[in-house]
mmCIF file of N, CA, C and O in Angstrom:
data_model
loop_
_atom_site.group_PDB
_atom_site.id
_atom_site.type_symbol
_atom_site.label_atom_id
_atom_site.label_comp_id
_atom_site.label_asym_id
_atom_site.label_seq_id
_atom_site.Cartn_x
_atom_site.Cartn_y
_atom_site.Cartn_z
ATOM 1 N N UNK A 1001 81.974 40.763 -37.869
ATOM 2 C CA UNK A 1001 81.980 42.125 -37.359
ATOM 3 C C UNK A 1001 80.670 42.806 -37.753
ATOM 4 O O UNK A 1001 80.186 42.813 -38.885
ATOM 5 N N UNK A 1002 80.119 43.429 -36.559
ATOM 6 C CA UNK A 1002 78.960 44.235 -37.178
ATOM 7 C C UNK A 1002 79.083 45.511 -38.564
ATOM 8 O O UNK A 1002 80.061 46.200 -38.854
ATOM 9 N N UNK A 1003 77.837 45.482 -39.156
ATOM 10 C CA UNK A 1003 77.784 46.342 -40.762
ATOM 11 C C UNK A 1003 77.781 47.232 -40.187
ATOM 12 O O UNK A 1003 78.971 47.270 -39.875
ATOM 13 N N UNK A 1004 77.199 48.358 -39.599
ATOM 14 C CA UNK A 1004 77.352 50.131 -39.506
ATOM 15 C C UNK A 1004 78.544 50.347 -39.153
ATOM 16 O O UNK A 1004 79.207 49.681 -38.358
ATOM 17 N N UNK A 1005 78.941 51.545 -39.893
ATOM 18 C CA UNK A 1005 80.301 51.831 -38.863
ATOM 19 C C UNK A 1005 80.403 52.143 -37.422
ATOM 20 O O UNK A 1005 81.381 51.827 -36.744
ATOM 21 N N UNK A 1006 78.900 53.056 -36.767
ATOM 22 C CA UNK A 1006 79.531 52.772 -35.245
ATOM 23 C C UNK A 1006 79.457 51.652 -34.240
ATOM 24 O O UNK A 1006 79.693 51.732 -33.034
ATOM 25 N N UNK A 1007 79.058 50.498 -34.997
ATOM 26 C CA UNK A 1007 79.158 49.259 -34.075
ATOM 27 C C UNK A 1007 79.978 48.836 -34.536
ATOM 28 O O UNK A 1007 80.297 47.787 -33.977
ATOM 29 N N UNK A 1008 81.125 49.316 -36.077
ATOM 30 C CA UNK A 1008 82.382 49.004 -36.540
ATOM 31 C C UNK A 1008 83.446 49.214 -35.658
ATOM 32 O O UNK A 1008 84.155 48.357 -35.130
ATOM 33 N N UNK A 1009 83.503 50.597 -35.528
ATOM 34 C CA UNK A 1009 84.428 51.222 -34.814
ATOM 35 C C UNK A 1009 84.100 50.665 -33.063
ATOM 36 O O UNK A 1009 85.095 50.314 -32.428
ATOM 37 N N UNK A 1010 82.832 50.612 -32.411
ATOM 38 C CA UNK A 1010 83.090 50.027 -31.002
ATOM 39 C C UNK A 1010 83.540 49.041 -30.920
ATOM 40 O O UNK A 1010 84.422 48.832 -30.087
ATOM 41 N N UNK A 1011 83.191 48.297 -31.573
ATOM 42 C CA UNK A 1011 83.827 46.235 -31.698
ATOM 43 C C UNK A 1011 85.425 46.334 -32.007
ATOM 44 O O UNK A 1011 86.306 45.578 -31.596
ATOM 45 N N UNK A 1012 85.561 47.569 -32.915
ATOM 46 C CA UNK A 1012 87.535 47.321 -32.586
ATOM 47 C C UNK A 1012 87.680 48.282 -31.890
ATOM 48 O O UNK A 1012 88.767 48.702 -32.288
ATOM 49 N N UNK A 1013 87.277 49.105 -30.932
ATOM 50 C CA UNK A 1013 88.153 49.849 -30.038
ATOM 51 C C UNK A 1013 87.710 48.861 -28.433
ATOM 52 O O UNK A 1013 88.327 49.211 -27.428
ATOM 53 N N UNK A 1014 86.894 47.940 -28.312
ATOM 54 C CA UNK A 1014 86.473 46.850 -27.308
ATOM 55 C C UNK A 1014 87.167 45.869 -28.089
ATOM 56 O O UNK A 1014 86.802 44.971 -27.331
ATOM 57 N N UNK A 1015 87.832 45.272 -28.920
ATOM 58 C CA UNK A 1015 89.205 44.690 -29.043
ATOM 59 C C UNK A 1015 90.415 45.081 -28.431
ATOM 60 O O UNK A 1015 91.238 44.462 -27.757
ATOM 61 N N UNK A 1016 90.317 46.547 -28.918
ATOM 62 C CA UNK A 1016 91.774 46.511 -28.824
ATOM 63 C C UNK A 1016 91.906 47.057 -27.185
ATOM 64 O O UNK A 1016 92.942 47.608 -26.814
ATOM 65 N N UNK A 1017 90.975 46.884 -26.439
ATOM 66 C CA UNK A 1017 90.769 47.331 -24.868
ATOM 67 C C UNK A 1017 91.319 45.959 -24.128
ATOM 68 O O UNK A 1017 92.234 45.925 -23.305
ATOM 69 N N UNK A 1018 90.640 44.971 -24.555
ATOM 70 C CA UNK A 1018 90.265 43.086 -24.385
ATOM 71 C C UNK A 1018 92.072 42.961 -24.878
ATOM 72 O O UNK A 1018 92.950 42.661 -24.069
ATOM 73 N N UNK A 1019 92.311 43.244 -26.251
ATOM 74 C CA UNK A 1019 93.520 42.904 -26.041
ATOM 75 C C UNK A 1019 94.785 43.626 -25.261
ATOM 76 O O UNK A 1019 95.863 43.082 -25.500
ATOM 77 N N UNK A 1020 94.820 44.397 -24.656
ATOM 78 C CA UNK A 1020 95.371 45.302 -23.687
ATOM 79 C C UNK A 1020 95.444 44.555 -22.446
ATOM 80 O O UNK A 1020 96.479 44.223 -21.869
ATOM 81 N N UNK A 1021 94.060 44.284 -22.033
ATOM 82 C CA UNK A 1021 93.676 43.488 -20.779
ATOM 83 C C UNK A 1021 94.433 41.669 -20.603
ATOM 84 O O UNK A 1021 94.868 40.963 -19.694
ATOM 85 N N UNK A 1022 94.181 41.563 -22.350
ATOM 86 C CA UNK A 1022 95.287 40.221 -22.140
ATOM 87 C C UNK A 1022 96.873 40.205 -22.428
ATOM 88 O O UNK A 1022 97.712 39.356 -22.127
ATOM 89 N N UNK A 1023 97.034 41.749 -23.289
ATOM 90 C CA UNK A 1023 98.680 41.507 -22.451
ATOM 91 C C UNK A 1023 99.039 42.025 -21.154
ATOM 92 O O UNK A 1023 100.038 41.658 -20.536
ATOM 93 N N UNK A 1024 98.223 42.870 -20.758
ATOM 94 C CA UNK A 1024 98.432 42.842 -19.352
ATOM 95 C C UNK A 1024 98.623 41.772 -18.400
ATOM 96 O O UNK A 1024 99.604 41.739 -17.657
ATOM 97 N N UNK A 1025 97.836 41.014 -18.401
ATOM 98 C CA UNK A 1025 97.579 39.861 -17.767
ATOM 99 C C UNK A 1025 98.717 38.938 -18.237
ATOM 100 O O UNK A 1025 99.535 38.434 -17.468
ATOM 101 N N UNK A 1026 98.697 38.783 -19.412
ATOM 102 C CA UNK A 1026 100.012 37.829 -19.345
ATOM 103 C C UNK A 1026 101.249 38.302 -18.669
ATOM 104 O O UNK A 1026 101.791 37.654 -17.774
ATOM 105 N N UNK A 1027 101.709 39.503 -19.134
ATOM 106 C CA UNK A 1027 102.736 39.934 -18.162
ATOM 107 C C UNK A 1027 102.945 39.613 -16.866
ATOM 108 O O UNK A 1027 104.007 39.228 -16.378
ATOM 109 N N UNK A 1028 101.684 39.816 -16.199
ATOM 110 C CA UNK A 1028 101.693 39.854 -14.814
ATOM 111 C C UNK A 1028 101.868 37.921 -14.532
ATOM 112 O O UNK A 1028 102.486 37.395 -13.607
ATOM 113 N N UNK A 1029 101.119 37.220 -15.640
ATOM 114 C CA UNK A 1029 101.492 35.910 -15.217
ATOM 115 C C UNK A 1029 103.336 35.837 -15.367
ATOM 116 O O UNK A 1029 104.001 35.744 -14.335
ATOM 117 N N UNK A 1030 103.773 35.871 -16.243
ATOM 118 C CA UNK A 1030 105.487 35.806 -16.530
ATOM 119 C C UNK A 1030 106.184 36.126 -15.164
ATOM 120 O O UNK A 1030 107.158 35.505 -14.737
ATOM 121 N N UNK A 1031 105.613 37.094 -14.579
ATOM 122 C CA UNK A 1031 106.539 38.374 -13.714
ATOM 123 C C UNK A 1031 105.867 36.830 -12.149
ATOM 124 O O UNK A 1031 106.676 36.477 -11.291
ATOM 125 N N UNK A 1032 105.004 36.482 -12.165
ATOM 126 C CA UNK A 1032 104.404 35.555 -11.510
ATOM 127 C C UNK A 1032 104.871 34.239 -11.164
ATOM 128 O O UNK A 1032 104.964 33.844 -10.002
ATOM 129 N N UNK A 1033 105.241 33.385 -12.455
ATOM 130 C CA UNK A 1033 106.505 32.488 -12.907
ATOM 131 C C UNK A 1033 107.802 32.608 -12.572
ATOM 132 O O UNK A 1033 108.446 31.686 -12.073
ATOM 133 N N UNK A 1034 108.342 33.949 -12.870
ATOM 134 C CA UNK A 1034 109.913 34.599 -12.260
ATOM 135 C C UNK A 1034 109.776 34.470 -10.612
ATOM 136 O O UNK A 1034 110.478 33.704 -9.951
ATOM 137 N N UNK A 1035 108.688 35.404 -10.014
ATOM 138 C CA UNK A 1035 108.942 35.260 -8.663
ATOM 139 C C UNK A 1035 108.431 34.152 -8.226
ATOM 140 O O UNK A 1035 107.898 34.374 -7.139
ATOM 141 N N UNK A 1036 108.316 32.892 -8.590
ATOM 142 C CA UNK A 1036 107.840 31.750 -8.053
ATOM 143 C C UNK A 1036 108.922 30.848 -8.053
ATOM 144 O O UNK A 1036 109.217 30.011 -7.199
ATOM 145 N N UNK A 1037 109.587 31.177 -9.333
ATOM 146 C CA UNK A 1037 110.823 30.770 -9.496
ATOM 147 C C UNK A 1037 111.766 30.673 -8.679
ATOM 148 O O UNK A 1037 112.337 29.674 -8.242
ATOM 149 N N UNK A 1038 111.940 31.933 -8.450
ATOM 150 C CA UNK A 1038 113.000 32.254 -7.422
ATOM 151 C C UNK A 1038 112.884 31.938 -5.732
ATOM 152 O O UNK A 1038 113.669 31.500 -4.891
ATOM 153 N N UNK A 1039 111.061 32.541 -5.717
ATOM 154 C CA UNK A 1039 111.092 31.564 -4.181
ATOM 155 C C UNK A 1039 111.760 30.601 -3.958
ATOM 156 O O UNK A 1039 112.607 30.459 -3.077
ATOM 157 N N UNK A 1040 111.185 29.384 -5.285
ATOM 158 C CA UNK A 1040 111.518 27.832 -5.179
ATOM 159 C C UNK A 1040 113.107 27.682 -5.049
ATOM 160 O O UNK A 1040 113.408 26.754 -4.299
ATOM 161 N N UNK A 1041 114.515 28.571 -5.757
ATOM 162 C CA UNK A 1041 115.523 28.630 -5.680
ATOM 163 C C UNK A 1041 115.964 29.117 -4.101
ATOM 164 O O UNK A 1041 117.039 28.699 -3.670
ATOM 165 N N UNK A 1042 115.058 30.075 -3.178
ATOM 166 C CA UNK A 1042 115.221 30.387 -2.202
ATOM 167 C C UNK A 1042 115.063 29.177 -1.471
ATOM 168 O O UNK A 1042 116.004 28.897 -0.729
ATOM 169 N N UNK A 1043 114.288 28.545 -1.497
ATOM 170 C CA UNK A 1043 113.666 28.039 0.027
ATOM 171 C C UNK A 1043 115.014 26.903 -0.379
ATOM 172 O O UNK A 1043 115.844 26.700 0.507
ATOM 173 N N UNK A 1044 115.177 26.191 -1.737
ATOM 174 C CA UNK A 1044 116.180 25.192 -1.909
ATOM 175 C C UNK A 1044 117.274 25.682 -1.178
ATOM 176 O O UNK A 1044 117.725 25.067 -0.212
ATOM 177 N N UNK A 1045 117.675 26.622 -1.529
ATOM 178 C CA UNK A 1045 118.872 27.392 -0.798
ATOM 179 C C UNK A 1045 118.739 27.185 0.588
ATOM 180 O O UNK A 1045 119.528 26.402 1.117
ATOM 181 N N UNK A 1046 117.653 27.898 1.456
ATOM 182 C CA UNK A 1046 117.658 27.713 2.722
ATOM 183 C C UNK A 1046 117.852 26.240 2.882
ATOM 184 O O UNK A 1046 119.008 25.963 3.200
ATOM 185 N N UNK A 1047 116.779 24.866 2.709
ATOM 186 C CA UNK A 1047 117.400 24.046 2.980
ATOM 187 C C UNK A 1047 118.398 23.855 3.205
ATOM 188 O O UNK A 1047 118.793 23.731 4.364
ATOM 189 N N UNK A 1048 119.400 23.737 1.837
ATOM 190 C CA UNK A 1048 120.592 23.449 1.826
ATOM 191 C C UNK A 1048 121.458 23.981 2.985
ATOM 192 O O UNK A 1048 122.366 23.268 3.412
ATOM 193 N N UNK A 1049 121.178 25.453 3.628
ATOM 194 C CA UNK A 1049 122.321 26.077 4.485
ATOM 195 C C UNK A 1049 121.279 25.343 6.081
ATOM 196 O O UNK A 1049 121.833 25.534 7.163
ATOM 197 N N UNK A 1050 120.132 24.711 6.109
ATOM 198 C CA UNK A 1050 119.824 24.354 6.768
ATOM 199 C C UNK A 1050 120.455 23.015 7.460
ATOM 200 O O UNK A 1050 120.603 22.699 8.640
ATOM 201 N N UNK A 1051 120.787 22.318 6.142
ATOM 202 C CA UNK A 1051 121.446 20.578 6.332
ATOM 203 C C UNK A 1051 122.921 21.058 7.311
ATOM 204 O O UNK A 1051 123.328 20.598 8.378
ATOM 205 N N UNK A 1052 123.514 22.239 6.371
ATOM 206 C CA UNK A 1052 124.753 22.529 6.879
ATOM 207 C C UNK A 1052 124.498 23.311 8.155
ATOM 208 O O UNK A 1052 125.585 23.767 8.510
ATOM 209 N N UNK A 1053 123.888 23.537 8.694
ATOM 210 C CA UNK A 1053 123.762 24.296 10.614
ATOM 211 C C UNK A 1053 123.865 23.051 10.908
ATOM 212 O O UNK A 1053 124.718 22.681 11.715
ATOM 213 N N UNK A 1054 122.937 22.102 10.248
ATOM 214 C CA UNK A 1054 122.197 21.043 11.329
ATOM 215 C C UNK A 1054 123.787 20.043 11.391
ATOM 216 O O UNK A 1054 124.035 19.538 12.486
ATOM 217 N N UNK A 1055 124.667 19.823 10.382
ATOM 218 C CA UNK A 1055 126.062 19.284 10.331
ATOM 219 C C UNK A 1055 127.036 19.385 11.877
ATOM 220 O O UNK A 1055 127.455 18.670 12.787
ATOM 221 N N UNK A 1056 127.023 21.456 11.190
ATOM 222 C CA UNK A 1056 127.899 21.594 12.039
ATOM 223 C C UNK A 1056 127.613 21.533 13.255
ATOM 224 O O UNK A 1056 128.578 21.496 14.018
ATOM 225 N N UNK A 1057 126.413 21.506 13.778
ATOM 226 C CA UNK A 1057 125.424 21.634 14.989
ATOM 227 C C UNK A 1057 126.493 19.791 15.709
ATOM 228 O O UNK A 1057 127.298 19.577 16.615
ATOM 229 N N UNK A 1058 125.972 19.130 14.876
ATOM 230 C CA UNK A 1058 126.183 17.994 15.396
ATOM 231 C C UNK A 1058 127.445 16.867 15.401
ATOM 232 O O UNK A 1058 127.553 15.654 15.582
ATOM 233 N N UNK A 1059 128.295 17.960 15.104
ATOM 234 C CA UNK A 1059 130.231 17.605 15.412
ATOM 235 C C UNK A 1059 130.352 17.858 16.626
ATOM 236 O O UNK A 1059 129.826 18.816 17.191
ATOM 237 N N UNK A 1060 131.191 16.861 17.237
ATOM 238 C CA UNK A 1060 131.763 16.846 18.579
ATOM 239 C C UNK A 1060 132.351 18.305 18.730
ATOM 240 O O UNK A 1060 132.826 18.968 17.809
ATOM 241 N N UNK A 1061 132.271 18.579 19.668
ATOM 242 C CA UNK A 1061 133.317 19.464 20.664
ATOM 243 C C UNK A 1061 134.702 19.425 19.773
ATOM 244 O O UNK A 1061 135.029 20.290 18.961
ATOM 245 N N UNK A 1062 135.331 18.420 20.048
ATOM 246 C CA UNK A 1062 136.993 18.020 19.999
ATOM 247 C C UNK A 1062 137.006 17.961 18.235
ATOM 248 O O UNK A 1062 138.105 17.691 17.751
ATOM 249 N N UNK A 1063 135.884 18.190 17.281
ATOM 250 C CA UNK A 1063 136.359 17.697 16.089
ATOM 251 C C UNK A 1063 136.288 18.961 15.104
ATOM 252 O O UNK A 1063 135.654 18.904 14.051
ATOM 253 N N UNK A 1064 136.921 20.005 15.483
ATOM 254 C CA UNK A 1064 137.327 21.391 14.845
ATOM 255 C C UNK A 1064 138.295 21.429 13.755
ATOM 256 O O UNK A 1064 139.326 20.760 13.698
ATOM 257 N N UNK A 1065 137.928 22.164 13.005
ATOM 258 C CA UNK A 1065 139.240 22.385 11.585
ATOM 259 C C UNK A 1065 140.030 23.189 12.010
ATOM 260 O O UNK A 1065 140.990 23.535 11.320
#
């Protein structure tokens, strides 16, 4: 750390700015992860109700519950 105090005091208030900026940023990665997450649970989902159109799509006429 620099010796005078006002290159004391700028070097930790440009810390504690830098570290602001990196919890910011991490947050925004997490919140990034969650909604990526969930896409990936979406689109699985769609598949899945996709297999089942494409099922019922392709039962006979005559073969009803």
């Amino acid at each position: 750390m620099p010796e005078d105090p006002i290159s004391q005091e700028m070097a930790r208030i440009l810390n504690e700015k830098l570290q602001r900026v990196i919890d910011k940023q991490t947050e925004h990665t997490v919140a990034l992860a969650n909604h990526t997450s969930a896409l990936d649970r979406l689109e699985k989902g769609q598949e899945e109700l996709k297999g089942l159109l494409l099922q019922l799509l392709n039962r006979e006429p005559g073969n009803h519950r």
